[in-house]
PDB file of C-alpha atoms in Angstrom:
ATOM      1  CA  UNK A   9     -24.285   7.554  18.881  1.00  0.00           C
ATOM      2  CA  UNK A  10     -21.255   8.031  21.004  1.00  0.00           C
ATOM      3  CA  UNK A  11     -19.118   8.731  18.289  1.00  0.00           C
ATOM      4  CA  UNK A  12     -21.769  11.680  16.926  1.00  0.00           C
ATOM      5  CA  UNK A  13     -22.054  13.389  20.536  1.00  0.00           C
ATOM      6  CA  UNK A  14     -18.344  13.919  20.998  1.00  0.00           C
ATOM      7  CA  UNK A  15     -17.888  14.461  17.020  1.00  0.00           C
ATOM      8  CA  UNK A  16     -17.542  18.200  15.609  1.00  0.00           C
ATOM      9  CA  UNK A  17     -16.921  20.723  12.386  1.00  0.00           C
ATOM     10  CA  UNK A  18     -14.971  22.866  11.380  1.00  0.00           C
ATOM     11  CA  UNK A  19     -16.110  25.358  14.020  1.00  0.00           C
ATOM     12  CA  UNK A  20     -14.804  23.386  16.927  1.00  0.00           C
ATOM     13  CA  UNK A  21     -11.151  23.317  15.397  1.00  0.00           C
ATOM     14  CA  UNK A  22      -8.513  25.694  16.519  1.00  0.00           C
ATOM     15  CA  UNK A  23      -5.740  23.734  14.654  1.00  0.00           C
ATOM     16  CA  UNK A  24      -4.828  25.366  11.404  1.00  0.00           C
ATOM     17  CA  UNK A  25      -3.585  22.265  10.087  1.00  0.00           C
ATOM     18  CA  UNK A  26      -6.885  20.432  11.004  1.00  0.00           C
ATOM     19  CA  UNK A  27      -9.470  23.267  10.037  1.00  0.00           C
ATOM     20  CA  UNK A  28      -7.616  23.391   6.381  1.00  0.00           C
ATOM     21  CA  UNK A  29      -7.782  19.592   6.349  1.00  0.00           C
ATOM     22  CA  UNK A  30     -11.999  19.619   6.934  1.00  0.00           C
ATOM     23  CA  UNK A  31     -12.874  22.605   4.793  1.00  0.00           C
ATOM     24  CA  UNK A  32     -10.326  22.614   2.609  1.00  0.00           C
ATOM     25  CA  UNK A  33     -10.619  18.341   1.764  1.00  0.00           C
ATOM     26  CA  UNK A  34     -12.815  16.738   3.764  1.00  0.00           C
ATOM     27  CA  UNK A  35     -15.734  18.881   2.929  1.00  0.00           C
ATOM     28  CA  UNK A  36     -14.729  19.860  -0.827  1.00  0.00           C
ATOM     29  CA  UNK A  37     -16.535  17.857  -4.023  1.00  0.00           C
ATOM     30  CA  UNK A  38     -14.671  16.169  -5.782  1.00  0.00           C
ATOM     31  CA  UNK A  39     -14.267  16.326 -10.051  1.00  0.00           C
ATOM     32  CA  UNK A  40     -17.498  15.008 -11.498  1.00  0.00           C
ATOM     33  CA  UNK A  41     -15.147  12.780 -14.198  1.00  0.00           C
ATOM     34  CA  UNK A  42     -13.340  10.722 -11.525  1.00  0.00           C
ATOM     35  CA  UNK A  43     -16.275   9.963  -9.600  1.00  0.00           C
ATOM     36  CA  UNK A  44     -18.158   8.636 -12.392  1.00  0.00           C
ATOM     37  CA  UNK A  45     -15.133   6.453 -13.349  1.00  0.00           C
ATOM     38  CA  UNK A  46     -14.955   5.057  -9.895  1.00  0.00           C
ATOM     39  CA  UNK A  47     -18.577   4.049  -9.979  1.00  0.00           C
ATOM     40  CA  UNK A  48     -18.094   2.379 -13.475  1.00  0.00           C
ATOM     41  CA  UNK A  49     -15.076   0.263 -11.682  1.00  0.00           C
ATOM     42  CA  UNK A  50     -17.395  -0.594  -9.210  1.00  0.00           C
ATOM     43  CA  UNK A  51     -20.139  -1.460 -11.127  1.00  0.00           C
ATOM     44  CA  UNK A  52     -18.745  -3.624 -13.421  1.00  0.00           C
ATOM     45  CA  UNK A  53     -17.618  -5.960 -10.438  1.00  0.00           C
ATOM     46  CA  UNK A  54     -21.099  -5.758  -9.172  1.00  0.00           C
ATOM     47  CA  UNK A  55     -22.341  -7.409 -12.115  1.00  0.00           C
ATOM     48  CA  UNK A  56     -19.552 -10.090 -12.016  1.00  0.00           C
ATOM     49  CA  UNK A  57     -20.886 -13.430 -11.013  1.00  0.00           C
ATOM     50  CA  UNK A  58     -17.435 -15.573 -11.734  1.00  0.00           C
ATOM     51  CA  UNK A  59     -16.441 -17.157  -8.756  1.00  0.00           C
ATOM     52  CA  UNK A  60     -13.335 -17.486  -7.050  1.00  0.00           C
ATOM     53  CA  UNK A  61     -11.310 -19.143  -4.133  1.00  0.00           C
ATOM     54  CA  UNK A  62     -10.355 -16.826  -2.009  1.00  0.00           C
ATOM     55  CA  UNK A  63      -7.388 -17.261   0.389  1.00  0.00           C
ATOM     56  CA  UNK A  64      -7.869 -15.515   3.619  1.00  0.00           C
ATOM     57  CA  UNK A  65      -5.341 -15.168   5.800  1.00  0.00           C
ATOM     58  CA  UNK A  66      -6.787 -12.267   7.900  1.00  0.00           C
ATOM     59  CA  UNK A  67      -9.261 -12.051  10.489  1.00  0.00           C
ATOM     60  CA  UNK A  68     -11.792 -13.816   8.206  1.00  0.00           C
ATOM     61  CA  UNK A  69     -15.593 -13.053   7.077  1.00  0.00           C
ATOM     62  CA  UNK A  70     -18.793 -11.954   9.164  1.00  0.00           C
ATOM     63  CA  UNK A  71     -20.319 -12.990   6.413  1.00  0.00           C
ATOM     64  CA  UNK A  72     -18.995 -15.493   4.128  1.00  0.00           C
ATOM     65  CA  UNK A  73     -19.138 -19.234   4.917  1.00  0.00           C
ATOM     66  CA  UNK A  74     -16.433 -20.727   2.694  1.00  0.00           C
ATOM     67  CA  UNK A  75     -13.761 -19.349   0.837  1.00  0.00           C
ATOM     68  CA  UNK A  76     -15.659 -20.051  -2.998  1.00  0.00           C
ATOM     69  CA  UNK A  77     -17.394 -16.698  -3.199  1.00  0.00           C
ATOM     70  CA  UNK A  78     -18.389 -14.655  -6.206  1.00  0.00           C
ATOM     71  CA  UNK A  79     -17.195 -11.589  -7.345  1.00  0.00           C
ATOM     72  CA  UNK A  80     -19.812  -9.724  -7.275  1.00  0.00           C
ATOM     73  CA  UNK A  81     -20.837 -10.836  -3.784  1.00  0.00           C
ATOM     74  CA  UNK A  82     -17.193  -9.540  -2.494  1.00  0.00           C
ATOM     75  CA  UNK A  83     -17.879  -6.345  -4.350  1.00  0.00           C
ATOM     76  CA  UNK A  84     -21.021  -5.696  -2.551  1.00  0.00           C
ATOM     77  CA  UNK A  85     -20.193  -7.403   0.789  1.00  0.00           C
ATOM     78  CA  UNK A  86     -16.322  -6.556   1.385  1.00  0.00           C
ATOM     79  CA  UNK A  87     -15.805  -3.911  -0.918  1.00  0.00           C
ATOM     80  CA  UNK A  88     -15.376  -0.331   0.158  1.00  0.00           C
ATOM     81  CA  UNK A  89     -18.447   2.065   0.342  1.00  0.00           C
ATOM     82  CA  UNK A  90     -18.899   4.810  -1.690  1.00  0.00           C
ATOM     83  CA  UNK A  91     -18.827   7.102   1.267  1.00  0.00           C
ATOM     84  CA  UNK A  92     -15.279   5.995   2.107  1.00  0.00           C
ATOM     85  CA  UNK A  93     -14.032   5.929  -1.562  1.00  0.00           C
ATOM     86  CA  UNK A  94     -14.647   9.391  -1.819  1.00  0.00           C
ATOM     87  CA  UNK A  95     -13.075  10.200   1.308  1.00  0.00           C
ATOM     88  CA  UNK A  96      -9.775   8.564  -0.137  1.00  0.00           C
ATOM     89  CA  UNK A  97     -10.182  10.554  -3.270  1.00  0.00           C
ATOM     90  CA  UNK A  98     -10.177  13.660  -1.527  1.00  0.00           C
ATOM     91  CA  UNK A  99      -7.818  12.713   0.958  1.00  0.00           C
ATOM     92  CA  UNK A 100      -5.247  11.632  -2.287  1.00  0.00           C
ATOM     93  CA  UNK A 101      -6.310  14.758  -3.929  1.00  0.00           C
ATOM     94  CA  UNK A 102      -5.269  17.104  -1.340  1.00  0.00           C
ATOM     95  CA  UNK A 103      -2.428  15.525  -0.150  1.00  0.00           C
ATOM     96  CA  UNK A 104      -1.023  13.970  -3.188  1.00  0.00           C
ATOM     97  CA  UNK A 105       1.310  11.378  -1.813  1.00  0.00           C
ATOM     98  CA  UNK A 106       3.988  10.736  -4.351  1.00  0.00           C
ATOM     99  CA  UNK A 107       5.059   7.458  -2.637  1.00  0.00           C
ATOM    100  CA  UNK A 108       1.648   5.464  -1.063  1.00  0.00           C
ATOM    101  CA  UNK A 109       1.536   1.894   0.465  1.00  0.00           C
ATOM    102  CA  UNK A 110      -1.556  -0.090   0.435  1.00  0.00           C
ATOM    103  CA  UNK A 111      -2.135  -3.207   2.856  1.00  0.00           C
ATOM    104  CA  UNK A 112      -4.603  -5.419   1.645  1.00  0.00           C
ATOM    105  CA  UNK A 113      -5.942  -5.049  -2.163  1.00  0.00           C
ATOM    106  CA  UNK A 114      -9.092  -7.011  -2.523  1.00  0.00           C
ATOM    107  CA  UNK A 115     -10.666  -6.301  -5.833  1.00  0.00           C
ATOM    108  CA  UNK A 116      -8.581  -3.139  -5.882  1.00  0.00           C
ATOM    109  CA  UNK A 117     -11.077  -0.518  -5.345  1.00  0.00           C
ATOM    110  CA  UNK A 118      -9.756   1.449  -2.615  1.00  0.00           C
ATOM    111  CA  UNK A 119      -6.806   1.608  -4.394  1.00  0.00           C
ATOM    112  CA  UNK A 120      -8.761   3.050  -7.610  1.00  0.00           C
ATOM    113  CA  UNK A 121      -9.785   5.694  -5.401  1.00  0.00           C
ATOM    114  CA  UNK A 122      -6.614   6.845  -3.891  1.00  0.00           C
ATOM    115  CA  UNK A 123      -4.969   6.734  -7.543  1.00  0.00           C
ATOM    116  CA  UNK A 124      -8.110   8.313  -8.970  1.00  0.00           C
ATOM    117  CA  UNK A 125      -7.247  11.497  -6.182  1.00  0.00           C
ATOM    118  CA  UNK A 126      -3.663  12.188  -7.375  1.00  0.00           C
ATOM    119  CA  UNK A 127      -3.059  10.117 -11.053  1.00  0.00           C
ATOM    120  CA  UNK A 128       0.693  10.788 -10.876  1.00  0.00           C
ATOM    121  CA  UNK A 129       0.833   9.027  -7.551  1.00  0.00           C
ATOM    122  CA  UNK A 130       2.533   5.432  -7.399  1.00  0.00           C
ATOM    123  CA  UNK A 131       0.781   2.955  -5.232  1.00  0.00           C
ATOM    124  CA  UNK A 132       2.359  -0.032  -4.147  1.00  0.00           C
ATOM    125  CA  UNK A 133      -0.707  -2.147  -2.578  1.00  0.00           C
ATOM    126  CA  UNK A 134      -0.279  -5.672  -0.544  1.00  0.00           C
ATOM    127  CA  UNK A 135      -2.657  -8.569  -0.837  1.00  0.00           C
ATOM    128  CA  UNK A 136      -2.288 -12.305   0.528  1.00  0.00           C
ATOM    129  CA  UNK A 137      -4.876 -13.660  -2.068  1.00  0.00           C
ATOM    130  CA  UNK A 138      -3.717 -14.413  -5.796  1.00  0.00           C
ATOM    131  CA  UNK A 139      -7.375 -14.418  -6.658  1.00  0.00           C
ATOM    132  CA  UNK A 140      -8.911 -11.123  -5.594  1.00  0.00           C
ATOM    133  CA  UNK A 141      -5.650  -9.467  -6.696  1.00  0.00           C
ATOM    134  CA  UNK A 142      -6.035 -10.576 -10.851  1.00  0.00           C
ATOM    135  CA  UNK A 143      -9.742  -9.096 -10.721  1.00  0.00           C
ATOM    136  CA  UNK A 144      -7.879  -5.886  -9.359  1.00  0.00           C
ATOM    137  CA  UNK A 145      -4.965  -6.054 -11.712  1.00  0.00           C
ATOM    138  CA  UNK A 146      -7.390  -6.358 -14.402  1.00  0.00           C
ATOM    139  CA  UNK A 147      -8.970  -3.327 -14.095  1.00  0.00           C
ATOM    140  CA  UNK A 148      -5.851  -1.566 -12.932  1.00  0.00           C
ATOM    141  CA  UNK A 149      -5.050  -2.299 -16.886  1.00  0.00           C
ATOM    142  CA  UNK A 150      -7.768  -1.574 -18.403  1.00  0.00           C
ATOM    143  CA  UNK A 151      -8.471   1.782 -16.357  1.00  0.00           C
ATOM    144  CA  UNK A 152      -4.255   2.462 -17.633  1.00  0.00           C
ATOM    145  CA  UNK A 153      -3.334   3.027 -14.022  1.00  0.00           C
ATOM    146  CA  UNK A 154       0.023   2.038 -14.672  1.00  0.00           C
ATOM    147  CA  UNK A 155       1.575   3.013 -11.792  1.00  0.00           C
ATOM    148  CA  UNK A 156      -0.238   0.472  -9.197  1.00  0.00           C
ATOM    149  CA  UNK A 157       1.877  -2.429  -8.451  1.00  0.00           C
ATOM    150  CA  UNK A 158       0.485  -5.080  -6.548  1.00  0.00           C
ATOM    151  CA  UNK A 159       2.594  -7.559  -3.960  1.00  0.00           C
ATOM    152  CA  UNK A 160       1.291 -10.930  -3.895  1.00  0.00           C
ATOM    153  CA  UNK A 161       1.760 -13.361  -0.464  1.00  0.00           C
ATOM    154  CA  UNK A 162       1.332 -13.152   3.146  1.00  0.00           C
ATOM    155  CA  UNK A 163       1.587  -9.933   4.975  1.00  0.00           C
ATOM    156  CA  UNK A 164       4.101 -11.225   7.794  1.00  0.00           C
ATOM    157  CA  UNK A 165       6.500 -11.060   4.459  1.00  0.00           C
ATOM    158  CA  UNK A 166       5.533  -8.871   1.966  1.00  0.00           C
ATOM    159  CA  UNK A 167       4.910  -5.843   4.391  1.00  0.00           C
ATOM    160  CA  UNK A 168       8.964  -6.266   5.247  1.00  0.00           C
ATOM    161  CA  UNK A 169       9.633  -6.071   1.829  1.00  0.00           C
ATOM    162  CA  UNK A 170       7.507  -3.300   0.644  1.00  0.00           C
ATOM    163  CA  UNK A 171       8.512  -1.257   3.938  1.00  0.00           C
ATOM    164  CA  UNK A 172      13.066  -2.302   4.201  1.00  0.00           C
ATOM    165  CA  UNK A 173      14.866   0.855   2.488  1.00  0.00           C
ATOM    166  CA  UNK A 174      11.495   2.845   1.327  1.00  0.00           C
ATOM    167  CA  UNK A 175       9.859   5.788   2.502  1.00  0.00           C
ATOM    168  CA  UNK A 176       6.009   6.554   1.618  1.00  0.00           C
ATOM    169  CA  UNK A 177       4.026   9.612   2.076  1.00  0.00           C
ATOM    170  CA  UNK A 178       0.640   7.790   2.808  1.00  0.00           C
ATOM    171  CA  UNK A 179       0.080   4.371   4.035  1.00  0.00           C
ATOM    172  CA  UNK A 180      -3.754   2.656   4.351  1.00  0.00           C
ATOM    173  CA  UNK A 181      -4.258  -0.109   6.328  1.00  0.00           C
ATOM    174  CA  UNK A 182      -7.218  -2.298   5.136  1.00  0.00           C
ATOM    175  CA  UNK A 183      -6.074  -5.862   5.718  1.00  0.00           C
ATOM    176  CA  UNK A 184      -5.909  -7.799   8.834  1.00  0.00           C
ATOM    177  CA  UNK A 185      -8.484  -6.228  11.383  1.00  0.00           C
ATOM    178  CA  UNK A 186      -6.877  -8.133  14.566  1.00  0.00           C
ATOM    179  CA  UNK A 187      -5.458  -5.819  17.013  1.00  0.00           C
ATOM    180  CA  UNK A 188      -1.944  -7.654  17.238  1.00  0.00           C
ATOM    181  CA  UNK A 189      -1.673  -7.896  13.676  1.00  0.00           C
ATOM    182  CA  UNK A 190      -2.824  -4.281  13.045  1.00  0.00           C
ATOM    183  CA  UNK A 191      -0.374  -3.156  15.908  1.00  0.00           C
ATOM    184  CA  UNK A 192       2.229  -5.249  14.259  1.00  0.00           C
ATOM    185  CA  UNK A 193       2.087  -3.008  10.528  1.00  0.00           C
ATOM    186  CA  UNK A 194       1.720  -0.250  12.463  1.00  0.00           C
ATOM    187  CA  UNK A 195       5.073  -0.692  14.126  1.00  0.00           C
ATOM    188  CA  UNK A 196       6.698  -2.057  11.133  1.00  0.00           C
ATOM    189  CA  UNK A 197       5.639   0.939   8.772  1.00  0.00           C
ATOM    190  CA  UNK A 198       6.927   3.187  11.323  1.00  0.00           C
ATOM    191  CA  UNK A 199      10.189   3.041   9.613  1.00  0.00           C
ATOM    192  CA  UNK A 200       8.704   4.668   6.274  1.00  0.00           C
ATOM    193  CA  UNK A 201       7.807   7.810   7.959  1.00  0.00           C
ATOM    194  CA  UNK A 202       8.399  11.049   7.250  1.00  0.00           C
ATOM    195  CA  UNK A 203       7.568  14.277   8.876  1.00  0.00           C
ATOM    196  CA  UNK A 204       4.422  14.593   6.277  1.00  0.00           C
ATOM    197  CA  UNK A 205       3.521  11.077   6.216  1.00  0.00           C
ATOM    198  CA  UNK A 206       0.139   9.943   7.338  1.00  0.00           C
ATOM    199  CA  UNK A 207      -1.742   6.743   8.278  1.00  0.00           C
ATOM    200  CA  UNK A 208      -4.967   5.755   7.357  1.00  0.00           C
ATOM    201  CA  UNK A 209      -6.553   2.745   8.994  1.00  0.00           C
ATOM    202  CA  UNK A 210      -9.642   1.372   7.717  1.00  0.00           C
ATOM    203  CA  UNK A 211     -12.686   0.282  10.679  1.00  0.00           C
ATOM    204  CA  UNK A 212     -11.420   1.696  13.810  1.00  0.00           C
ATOM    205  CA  UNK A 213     -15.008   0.579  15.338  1.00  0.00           C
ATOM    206  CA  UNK A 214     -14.676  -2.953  13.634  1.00  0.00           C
ATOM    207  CA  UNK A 215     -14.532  -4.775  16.850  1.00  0.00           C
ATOM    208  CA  UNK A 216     -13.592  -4.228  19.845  1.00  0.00           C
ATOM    209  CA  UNK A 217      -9.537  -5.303  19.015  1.00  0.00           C
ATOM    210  CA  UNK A 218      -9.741  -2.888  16.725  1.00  0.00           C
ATOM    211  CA  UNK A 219     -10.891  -0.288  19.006  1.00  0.00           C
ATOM    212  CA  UNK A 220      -7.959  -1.125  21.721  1.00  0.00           C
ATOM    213  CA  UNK A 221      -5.759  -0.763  18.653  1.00  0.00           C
ATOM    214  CA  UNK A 222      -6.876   2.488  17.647  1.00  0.00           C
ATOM    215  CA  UNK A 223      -6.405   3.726  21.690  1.00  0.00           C
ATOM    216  CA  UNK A 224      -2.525   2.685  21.517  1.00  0.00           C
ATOM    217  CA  UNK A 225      -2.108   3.658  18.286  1.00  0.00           C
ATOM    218  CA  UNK A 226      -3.150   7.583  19.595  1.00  0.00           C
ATOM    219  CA  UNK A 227      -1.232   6.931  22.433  1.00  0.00           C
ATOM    220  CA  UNK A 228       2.208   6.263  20.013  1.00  0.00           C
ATOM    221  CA  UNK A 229       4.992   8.771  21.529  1.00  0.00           C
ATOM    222  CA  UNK A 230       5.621   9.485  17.132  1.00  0.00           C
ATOM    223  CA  UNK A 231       2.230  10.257  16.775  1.00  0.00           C
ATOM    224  CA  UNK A 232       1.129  13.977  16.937  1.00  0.00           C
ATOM    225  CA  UNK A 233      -2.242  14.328  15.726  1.00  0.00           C
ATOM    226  CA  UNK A 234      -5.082  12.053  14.607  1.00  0.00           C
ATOM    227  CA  UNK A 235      -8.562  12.147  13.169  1.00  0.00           C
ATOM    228  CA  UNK A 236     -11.255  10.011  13.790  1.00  0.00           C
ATOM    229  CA  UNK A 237     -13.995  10.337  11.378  1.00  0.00           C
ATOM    230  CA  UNK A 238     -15.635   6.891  12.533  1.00  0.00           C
ATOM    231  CA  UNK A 239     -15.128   4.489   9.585  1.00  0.00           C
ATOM    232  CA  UNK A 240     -11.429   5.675   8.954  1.00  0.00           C
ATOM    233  CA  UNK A 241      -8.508   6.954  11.604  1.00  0.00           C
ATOM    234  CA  UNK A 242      -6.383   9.520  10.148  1.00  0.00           C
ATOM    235  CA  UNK A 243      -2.887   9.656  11.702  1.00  0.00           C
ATOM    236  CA  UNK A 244      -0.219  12.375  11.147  1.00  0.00           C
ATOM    237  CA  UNK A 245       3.569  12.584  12.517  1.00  0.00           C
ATOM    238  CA  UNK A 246       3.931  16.432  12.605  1.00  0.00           C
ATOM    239  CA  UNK A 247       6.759  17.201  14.952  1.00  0.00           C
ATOM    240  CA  UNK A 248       5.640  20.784  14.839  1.00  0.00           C
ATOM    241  CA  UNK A 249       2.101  19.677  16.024  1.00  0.00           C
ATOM    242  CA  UNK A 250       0.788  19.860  20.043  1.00  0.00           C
ATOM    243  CA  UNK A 251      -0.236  16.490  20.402  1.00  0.00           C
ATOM    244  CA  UNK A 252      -4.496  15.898  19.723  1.00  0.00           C
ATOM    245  CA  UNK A 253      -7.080  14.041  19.263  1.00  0.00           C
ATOM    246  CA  UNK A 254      -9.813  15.240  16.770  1.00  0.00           C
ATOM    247  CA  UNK A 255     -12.966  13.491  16.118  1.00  0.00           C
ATOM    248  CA  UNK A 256     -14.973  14.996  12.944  1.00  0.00           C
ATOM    249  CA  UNK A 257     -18.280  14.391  11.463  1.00  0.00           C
ATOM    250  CA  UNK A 258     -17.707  13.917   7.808  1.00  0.00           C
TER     251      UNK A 258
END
């Protein structure tokens, strides 16, 4: 309720770069063929009842009890909501990010989104459990989205890896929701940047670390502008931009 009292449209944007970014992506459709295709991804996991051990080595489940869960129930529980899948296609779409890091896979369906918004995009996406990430491969395959590749282990390494000597338009942060771990990827992936990068970080209203995180994060002397749209935080590094804060009701 907070959130929709302070929130806005187009009509309370004077930024160019902002008013393009609502009317010209946030509230666009998107093509008919690619949403359909994302829902078929979906479903199919919804209707998987194979179970799995999943390693977590996150901030853990509000929900799940032990770590033997099935897929289906990680699908419907964990995975990402149709709402926010098509804000990543349309984000991917009107961007198109050449170069885009990932940081936490799951069952890969975020990721199916973004590469579903620009196909000629390469996505390299991050996840700590071996599990999730051959459901998520396996559809990467048979989707032919060849140009995912997915980094198996602990984020504490793989993150240094992915990030040392590489530079990447877009970067979506959907794994640890701990405000000293998020804090942490933020800082390392600040090396990647680029004048036309931008961060998106998944559950800004999570919990209440994540909500301290989001406050430093705007507060980041790099950062120029950023977007909250509730269930995502959009951040850009335009030197050219006056320094903002936008909050917009998608």
């Amino acid at each position: 309720m907070q959130f929709l009292t302070k929130a806005t449209n187009q009509h309370g944007v004077h930024s160019p770069f902002i008013y393009n970014l609502v009317t010209l992506c946030f509230y666009q459709k998107i093509n008919k063929n690619d949403w359909l295709q994302f829902k078929d991804i979906k479903q199919s996991l919804l209707k998987n009842k194979s179970k799995i051990q999943v390693t977590d080595f996150g901030s853990g489940s509000k929900v799940f009890k032990n770590n033997y869960r099935t897929i289906s129930k990680i699908a419907k529980i964990a995975g990402i909501s149709n709402k926010k899948a098509k804000l990543l296609i349309k984000l991917t779409q009107y961007f198109q990010p050449n170069n885009s890091l990932e940081i936490g896979t799951s069952l890969g369906l975020g990721t199916c989104a973004m590469q579903l918004g620009y196909k000629k995009g390469k996505i390299t996406t991050l996840e700590g459990c071996q599990e999730t990430s051959k459901i998520a491969q396996e559809n990467f395959l048979k989707n032919k989205f060849n140009t995912i590749k997915i980094i198996n282990g602990n984020f504490k390494e793989t993150l240094l890896k992915a990030t040392k000597n590489n530079q990447f338009d877009c970067i979506y942060f959907d794994g640890n929701h701990t405000k000293e771990a998020t804090l942490k990827y933020f800082e390392t992936c600040l090396s990647t940047i680029h004048n036309n990068s931008f961060f998106i970080f998944d559950d800004i209203y999570w919990n209440k670390e994540m909500c301290e995180a989001w406050k430093i994060i705007k507060n980041h002397t790099k950062v120029s502008v950023t977007v909250d749209v509730f269930y995502f935080g959009l951040v850009f590094f335009r030197k050219e931009q006056a320094k903002e804060h936008f909050k917009i009701r998608v």
